[in-house]
mmCIF file of C-alpha atoms in Angstrom:
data_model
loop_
_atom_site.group_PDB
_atom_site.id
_atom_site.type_symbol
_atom_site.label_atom_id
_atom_site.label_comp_id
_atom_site.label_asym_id
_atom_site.label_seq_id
_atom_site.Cartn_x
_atom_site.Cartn_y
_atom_site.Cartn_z
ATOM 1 C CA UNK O 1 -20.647 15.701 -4.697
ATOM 2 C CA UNK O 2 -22.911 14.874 -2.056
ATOM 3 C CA UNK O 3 -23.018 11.116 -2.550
ATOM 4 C CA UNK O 4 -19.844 10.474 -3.529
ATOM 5 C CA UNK O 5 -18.488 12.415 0.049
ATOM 6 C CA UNK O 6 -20.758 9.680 1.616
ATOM 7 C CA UNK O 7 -19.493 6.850 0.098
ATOM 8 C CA UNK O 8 -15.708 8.636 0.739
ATOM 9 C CA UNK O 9 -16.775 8.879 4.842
ATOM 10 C CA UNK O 10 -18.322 5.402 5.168
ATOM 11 C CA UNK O 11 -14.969 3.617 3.371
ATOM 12 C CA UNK O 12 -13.094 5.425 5.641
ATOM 13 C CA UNK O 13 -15.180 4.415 8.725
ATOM 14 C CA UNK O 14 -14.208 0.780 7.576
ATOM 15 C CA UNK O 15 -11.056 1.095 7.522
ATOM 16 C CA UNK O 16 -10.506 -1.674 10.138
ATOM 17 C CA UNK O 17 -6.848 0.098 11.066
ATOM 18 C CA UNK O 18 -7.848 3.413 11.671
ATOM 19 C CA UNK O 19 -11.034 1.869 13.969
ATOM 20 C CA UNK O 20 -8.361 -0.012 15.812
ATOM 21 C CA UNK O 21 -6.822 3.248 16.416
ATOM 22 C CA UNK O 22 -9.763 4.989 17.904
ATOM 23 C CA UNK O 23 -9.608 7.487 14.904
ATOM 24 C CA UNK O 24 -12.895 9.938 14.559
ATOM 25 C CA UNK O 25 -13.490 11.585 11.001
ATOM 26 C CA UNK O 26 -14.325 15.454 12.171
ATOM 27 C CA UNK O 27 -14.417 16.984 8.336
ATOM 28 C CA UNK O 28 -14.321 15.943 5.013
ATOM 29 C CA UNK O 29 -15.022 18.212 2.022
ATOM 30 C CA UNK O 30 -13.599 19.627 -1.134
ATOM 31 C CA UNK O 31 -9.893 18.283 -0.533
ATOM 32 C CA UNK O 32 -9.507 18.782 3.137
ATOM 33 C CA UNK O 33 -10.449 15.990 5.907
ATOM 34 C CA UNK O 34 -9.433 16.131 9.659
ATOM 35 C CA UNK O 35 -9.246 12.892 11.768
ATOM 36 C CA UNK O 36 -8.650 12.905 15.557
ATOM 37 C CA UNK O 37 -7.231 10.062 17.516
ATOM 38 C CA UNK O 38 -7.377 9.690 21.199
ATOM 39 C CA UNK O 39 -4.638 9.338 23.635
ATOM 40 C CA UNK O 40 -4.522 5.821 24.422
ATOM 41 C CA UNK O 41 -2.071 3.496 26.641
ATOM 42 C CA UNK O 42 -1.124 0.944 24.195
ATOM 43 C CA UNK O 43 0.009 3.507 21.642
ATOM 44 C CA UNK O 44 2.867 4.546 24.071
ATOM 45 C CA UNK O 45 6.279 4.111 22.481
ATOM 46 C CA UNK O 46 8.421 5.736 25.079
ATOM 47 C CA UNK O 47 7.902 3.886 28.582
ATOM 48 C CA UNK O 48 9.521 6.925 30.622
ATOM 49 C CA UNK O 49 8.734 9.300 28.976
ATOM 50 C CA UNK O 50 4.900 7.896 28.235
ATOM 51 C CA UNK O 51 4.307 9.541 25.279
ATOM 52 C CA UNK O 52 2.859 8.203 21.893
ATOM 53 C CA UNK O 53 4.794 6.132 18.948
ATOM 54 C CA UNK O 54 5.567 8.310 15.924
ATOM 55 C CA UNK O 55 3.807 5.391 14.212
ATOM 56 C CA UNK O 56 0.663 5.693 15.630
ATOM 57 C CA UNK O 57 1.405 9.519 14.865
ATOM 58 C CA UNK O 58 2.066 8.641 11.250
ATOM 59 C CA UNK O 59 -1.053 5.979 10.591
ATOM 60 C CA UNK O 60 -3.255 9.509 11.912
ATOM 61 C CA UNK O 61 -1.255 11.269 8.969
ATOM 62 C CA UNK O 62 -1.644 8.789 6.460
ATOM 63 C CA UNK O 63 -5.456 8.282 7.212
ATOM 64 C CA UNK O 64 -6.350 11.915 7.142
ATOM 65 C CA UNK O 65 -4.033 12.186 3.983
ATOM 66 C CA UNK O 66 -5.719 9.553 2.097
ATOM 67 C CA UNK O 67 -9.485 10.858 3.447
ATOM 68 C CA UNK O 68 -8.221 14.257 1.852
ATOM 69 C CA UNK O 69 -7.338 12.967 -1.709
ATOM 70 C CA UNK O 70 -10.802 10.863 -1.704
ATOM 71 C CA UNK O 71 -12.623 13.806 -0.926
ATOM 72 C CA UNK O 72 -11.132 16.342 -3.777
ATOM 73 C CA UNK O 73 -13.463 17.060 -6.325
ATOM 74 C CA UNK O 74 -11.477 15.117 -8.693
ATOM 75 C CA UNK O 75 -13.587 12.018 -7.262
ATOM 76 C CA UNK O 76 -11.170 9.548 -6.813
ATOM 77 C CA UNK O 77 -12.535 6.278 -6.568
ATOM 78 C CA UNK O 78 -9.654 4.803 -4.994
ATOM 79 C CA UNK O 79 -6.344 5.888 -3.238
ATOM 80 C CA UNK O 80 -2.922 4.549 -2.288
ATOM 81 C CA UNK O 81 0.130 6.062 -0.401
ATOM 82 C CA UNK O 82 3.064 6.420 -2.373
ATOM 83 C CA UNK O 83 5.478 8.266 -0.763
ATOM 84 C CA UNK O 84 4.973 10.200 3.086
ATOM 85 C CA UNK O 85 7.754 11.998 4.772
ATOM 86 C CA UNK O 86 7.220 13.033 8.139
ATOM 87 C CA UNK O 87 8.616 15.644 10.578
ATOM 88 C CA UNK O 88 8.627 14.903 14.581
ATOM 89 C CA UNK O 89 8.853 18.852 15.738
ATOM 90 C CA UNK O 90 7.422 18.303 19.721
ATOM 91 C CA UNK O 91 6.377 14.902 21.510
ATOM 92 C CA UNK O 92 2.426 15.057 21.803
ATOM 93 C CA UNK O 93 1.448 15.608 25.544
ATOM 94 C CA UNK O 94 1.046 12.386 27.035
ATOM 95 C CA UNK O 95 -2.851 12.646 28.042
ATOM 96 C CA UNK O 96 -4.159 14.789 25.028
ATOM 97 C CA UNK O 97 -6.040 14.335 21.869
ATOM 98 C CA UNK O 98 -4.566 14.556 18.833
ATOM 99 C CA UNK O 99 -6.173 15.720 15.571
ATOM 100 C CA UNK O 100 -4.630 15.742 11.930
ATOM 101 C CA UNK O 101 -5.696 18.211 8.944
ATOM 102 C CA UNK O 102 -4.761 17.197 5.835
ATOM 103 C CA UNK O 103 -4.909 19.143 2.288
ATOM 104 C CA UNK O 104 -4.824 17.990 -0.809
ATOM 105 C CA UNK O 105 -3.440 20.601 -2.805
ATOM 106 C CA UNK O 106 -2.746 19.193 -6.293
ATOM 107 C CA UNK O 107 -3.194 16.796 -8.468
ATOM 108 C CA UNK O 108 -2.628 15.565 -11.319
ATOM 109 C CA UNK O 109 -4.508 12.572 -13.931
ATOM 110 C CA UNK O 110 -3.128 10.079 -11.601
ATOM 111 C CA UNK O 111 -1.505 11.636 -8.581
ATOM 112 C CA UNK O 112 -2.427 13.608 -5.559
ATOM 113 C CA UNK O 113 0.150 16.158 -3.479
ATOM 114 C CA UNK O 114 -1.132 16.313 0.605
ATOM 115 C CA UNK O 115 0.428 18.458 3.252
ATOM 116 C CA UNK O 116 -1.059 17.127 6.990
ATOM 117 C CA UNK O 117 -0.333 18.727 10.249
ATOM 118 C CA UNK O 118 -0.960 17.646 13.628
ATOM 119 C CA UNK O 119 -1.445 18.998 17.046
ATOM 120 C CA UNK O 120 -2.617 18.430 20.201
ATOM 121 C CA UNK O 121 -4.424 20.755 22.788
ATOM 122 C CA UNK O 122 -1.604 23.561 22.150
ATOM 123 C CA UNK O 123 -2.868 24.110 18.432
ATOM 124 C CA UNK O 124 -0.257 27.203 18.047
ATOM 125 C CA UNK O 125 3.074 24.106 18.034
ATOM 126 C CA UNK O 126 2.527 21.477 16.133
ATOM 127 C CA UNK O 127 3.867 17.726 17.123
ATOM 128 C CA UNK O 128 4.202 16.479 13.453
ATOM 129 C CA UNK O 129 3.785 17.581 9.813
ATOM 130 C CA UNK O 130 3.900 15.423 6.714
ATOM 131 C CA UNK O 131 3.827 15.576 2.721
ATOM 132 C CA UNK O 132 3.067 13.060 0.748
ATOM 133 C CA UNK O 133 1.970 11.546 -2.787
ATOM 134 C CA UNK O 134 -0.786 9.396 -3.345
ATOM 135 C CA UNK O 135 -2.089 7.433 -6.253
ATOM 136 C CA UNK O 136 -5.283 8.696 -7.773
ATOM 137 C CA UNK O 137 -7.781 6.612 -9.154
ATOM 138 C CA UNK O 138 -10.279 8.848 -11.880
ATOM 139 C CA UNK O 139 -13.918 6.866 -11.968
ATOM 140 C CA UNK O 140 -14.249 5.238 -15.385
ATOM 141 C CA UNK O 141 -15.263 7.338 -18.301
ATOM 142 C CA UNK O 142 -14.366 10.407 -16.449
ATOM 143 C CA UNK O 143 -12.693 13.163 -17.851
ATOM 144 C CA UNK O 144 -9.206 13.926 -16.967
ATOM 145 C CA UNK A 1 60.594 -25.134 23.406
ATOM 146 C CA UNK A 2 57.994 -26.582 25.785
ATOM 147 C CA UNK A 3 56.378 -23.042 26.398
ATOM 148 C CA UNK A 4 52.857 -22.897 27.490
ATOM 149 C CA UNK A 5 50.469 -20.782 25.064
ATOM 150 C CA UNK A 6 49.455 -17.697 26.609
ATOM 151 C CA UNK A 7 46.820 -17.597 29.251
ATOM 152 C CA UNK A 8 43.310 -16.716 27.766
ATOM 153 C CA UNK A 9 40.191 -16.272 29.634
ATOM 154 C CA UNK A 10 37.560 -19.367 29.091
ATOM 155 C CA UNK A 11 34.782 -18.029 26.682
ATOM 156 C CA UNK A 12 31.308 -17.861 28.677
ATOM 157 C CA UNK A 13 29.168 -20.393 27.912
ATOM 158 C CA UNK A 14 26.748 -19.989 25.457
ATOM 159 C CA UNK A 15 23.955 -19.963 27.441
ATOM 160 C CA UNK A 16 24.739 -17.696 29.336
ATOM 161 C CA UNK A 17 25.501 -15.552 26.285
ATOM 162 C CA UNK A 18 22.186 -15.971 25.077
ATOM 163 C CA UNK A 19 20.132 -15.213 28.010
ATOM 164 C CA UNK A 20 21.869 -11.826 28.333
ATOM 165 C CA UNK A 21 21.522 -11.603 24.904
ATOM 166 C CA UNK A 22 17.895 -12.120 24.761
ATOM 167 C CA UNK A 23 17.295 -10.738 28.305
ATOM 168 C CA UNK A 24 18.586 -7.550 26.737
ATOM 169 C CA UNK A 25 16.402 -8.013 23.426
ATOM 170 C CA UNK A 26 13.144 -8.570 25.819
ATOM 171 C CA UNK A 27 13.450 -5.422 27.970
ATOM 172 C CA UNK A 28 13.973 -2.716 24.729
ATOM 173 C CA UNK A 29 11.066 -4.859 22.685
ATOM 174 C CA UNK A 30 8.550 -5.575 25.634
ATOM 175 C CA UNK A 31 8.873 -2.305 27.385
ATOM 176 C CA UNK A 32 7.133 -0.746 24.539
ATOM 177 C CA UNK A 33 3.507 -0.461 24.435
ATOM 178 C CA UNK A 34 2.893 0.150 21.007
ATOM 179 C CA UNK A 35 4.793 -2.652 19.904
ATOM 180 C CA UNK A 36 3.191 -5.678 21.560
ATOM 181 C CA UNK A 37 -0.112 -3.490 20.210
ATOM 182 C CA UNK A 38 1.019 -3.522 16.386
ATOM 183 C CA UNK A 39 1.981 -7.666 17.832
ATOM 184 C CA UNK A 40 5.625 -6.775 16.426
ATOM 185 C CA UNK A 41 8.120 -9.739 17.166
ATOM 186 C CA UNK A 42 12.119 -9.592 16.952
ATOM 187 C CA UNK A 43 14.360 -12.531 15.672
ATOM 188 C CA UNK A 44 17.913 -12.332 16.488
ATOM 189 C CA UNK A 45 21.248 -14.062 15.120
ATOM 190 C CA UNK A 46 23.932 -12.906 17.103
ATOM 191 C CA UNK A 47 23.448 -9.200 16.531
ATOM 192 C CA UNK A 48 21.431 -9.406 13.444
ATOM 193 C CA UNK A 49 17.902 -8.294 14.080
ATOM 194 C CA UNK A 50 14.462 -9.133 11.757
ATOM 195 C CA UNK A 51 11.575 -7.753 12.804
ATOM 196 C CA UNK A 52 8.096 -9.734 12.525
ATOM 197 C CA UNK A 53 4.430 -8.630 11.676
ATOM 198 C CA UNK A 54 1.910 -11.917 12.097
ATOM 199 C CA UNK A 55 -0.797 -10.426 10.075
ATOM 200 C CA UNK A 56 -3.727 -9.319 11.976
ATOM 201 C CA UNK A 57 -7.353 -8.079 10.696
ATOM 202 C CA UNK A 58 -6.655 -5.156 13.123
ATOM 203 C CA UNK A 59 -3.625 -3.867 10.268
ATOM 204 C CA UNK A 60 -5.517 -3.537 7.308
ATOM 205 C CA UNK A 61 -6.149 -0.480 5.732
ATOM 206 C CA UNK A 62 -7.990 -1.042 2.504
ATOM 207 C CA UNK A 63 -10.881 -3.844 3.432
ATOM 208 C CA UNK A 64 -11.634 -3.837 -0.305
ATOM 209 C CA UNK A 65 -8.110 -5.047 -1.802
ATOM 210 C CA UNK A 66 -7.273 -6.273 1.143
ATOM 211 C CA UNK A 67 -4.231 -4.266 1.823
ATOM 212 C CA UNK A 68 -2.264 -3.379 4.628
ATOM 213 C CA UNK A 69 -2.880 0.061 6.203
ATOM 214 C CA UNK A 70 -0.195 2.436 4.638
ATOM 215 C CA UNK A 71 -0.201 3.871 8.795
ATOM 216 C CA UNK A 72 0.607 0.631 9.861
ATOM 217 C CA UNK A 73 3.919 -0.112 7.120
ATOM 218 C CA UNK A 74 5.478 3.321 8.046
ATOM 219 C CA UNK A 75 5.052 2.328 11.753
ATOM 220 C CA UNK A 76 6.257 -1.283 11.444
ATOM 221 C CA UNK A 77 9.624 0.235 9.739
ATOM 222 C CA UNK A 78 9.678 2.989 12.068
ATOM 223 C CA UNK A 79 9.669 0.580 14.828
ATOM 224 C CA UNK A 80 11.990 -1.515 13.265
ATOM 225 C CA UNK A 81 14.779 1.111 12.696
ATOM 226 C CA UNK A 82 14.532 2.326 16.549
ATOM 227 C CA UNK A 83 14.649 -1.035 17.829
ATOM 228 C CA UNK A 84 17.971 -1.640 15.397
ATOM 229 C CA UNK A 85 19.240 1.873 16.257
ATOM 230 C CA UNK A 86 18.688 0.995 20.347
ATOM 231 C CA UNK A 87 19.924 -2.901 20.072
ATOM 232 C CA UNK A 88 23.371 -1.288 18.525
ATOM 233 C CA UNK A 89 24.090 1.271 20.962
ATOM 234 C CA UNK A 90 23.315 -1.545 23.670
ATOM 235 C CA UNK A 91 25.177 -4.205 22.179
ATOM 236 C CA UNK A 92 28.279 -2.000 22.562
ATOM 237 C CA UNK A 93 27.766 -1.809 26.158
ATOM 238 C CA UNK A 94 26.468 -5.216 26.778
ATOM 239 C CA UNK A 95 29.079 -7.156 25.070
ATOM 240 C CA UNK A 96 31.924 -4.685 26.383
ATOM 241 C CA UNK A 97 30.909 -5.006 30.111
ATOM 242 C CA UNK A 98 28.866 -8.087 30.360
ATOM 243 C CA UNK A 99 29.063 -8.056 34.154
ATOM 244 C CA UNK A 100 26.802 -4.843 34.200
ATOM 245 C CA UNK A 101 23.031 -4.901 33.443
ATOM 246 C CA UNK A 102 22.560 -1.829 34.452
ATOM 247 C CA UNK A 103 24.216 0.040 31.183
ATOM 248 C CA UNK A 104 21.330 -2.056 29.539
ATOM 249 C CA UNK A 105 18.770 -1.281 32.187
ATOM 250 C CA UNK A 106 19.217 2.389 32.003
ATOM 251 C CA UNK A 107 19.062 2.682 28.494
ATOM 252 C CA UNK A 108 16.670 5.992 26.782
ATOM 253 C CA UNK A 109 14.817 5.412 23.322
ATOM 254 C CA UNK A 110 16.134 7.665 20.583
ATOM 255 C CA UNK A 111 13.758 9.998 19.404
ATOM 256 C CA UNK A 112 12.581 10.245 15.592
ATOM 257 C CA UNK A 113 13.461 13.887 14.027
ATOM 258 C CA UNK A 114 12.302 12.489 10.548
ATOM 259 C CA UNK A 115 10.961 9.342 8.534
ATOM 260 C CA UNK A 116 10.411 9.263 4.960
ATOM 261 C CA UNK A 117 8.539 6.024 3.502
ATOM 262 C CA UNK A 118 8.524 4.628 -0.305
ATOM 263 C CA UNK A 119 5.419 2.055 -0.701
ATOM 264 C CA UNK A 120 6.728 -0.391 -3.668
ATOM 265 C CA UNK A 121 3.953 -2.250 -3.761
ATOM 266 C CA UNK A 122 0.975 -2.791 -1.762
ATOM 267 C CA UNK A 123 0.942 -4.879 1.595
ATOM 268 C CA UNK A 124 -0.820 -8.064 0.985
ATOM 269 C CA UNK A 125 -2.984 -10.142 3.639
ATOM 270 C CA UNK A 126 0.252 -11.896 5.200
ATOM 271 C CA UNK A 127 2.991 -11.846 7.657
ATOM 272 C CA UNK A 128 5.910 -8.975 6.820
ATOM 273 C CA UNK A 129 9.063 -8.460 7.613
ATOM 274 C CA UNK A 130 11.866 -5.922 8.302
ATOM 275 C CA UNK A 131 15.189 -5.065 8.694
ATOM 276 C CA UNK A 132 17.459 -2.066 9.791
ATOM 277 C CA UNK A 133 20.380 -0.837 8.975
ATOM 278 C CA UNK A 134 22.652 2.017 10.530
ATOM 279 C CA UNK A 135 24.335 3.958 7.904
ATOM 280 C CA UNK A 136 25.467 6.687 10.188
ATOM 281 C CA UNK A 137 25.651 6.396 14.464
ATOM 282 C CA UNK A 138 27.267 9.779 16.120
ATOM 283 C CA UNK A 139 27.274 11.311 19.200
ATOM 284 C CA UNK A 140 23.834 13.651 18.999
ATOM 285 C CA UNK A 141 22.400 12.178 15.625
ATOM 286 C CA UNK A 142 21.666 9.411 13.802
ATOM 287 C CA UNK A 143 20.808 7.999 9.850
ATOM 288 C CA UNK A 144 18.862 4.789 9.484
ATOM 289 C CA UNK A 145 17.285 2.930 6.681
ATOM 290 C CA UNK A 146 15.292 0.039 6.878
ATOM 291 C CA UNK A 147 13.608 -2.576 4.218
ATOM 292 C CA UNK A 148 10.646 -4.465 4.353
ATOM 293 C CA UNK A 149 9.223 -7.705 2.031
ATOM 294 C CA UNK A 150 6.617 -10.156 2.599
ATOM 295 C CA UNK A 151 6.841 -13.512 0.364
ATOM 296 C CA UNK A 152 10.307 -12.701 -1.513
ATOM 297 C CA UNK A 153 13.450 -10.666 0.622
ATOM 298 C CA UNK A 154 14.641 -9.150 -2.642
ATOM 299 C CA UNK A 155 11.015 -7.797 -3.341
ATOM 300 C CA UNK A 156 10.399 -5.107 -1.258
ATOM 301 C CA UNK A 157 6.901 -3.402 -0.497
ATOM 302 C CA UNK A 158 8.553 -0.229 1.398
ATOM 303 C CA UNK A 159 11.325 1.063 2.535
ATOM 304 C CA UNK A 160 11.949 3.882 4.835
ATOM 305 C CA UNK A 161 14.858 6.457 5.744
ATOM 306 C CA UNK A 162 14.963 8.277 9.139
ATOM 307 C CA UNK A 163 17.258 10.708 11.334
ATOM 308 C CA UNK A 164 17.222 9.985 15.269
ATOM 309 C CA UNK A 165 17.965 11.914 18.071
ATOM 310 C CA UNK A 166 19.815 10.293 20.630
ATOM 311 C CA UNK A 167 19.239 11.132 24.575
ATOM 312 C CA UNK A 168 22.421 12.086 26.349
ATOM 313 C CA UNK A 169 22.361 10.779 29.774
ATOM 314 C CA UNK A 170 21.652 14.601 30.932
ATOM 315 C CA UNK A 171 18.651 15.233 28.572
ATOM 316 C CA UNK A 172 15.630 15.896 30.783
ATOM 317 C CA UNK A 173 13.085 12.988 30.610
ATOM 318 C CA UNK A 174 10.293 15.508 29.584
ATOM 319 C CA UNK A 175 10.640 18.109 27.267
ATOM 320 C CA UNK A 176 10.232 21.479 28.922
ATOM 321 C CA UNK A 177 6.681 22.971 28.339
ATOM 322 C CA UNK A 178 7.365 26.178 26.384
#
């Protein structure tokens, strides 16, 4: 599992988005990967109000969600979003960090089920929770 | 019978409709950080809007396929459906009272309760575009759906629902700290 978490956390360092972003990878193992992001001027989507975009809220999510499925012990080689719902429950405090943990909890021969939350410095209210499904890619020859 | 037809008010010319028009357009679109970030553009006939993504090495998520970043798609739509949801509320206004910029000026974003994306198909390596539509506009919330296609406008590569709050003029401008 070793080498194939590796190869999981260098693809997602390339991902030339999420570096765009400013994302960190803080954990990824066995089906669960956390991603931070930091608070950053040009992701503002409310000028009065000054704080973040949903979409820069939802690009976190979908990062850490995909990081999740290609860290699962079902080794998938190769992952796609199919399908992520999101719930706004706060606005993220304009200034603040915010970090997204994502679990894949299921899956299936060719698709994963993730749940992602995210918060910011207050980690008892979250700003934003998501499911999703993703495609799952099984390395050749591999037993389903 | 030599009666004159009945006095009408001269239509404005359309220059002048335009720049209010686009004036309008500028200060929801530009105001946004985010936006000019993503390098989101709007088109506009009349009222119709179409939202633009120039592709940019910055969007991709997948370096491999290449394929847009599944982050960036839900935020182009979401963008897309707030700007459509905002542009409708202020067309009302601006077309209604064209003497008054400041209905425009004073305008708040609607906030996103929700936002459920459907990926079709992969985002290739090229521009993409978007548009909204408003299925449902009341007094507190709002239902919005919104398409997007690259090379062909009846094939889609996502295509996104959300539910928006909209500020009354009395909301505070920060939520309260609880």
């Amino acid at each position: 599992m070793q080498a194939s978490d590796k190869v999981a956390r260098q693809f997602m360092e390339a991902l030339p988005h999420s570096r765009a972003l400013g994302m960190v990878l803080e954990k990824m193992e066995d089906g669960v990967a956390v991603v931070s992001m930091p608070y950053d001027e040009r992701f503002i989507g409310d000028p009065v109000t000054r704080v973040i975009h949903g979409g820069a809220v939802s690009a976190l999510m979908d990062t850490a969600s995909g990081a999740s499925v290609m860290c699962h012990p079902a080794g998938s080689v190769s992952t796609a979003t199919l399908d992520l719902r999101i719930d706004y429950m706060r606005p993220a405090t304009p200034g603040q960090r915010i970090t997204a943990r994502a679990e894949c909890y299921h899956v299936t021969r060719t698709v994963a089920f993730v749940r992602v939350t995210t918060t910011d410095d207050d980690a008892s209210r979250p700003v934003a929770a998501a499911t999703g499904a993703f495609t799952l890619e099984r390395p050749k020859g591999a037993k389903a | 019978m030599n009666e004159q037809p009945p006095k009408r008010s001269r239509p404005e010319p359309v220059q002048v409709v335009k720049q209010r028009r686009d004036a309008a357009l500028r200060g929801l679109v530009d105001g946004v950080p985010y936006i000019q970030f993503l390098g989101i553009q709007f088109d506009r006939r009349g009222d119709e809007l179409t939202a633009v993504l120039p592709f940019d090495e910055k969007l991709i998520g997948n370096p491999i396929l290449p394929a847009i970043h599944g982050g960036v798609t839900a935020a182009f739509l979401e963008v897309t459906a707030i700007i459509e949801l905002s542009w409708s509320l202020m067309w009302e206004d601006m077309e209604s009272n064209p003497q008054d910029p400041a209905a425009v000026r004073a305008f708040r974003m609607p906030k996103t309760i929700d936002f459920t994306v459907d990926y079709l198909r992969s985002g290739l390596p090229r521009d993409a575009y978007a548009r909204a539509r408003v299925n449902r506009s009341g007094r507190r919330y709002a239902s919005v759906h919104v398409e997007a296609w690259q090379d062909n406008r009846s094939r889609l590569f996502a295509q996104a629902t959300g539910h928006f709050l909209m500020p009354l003029p009395d909301d505070p401008i920060d939520e309260p700290a609880t």
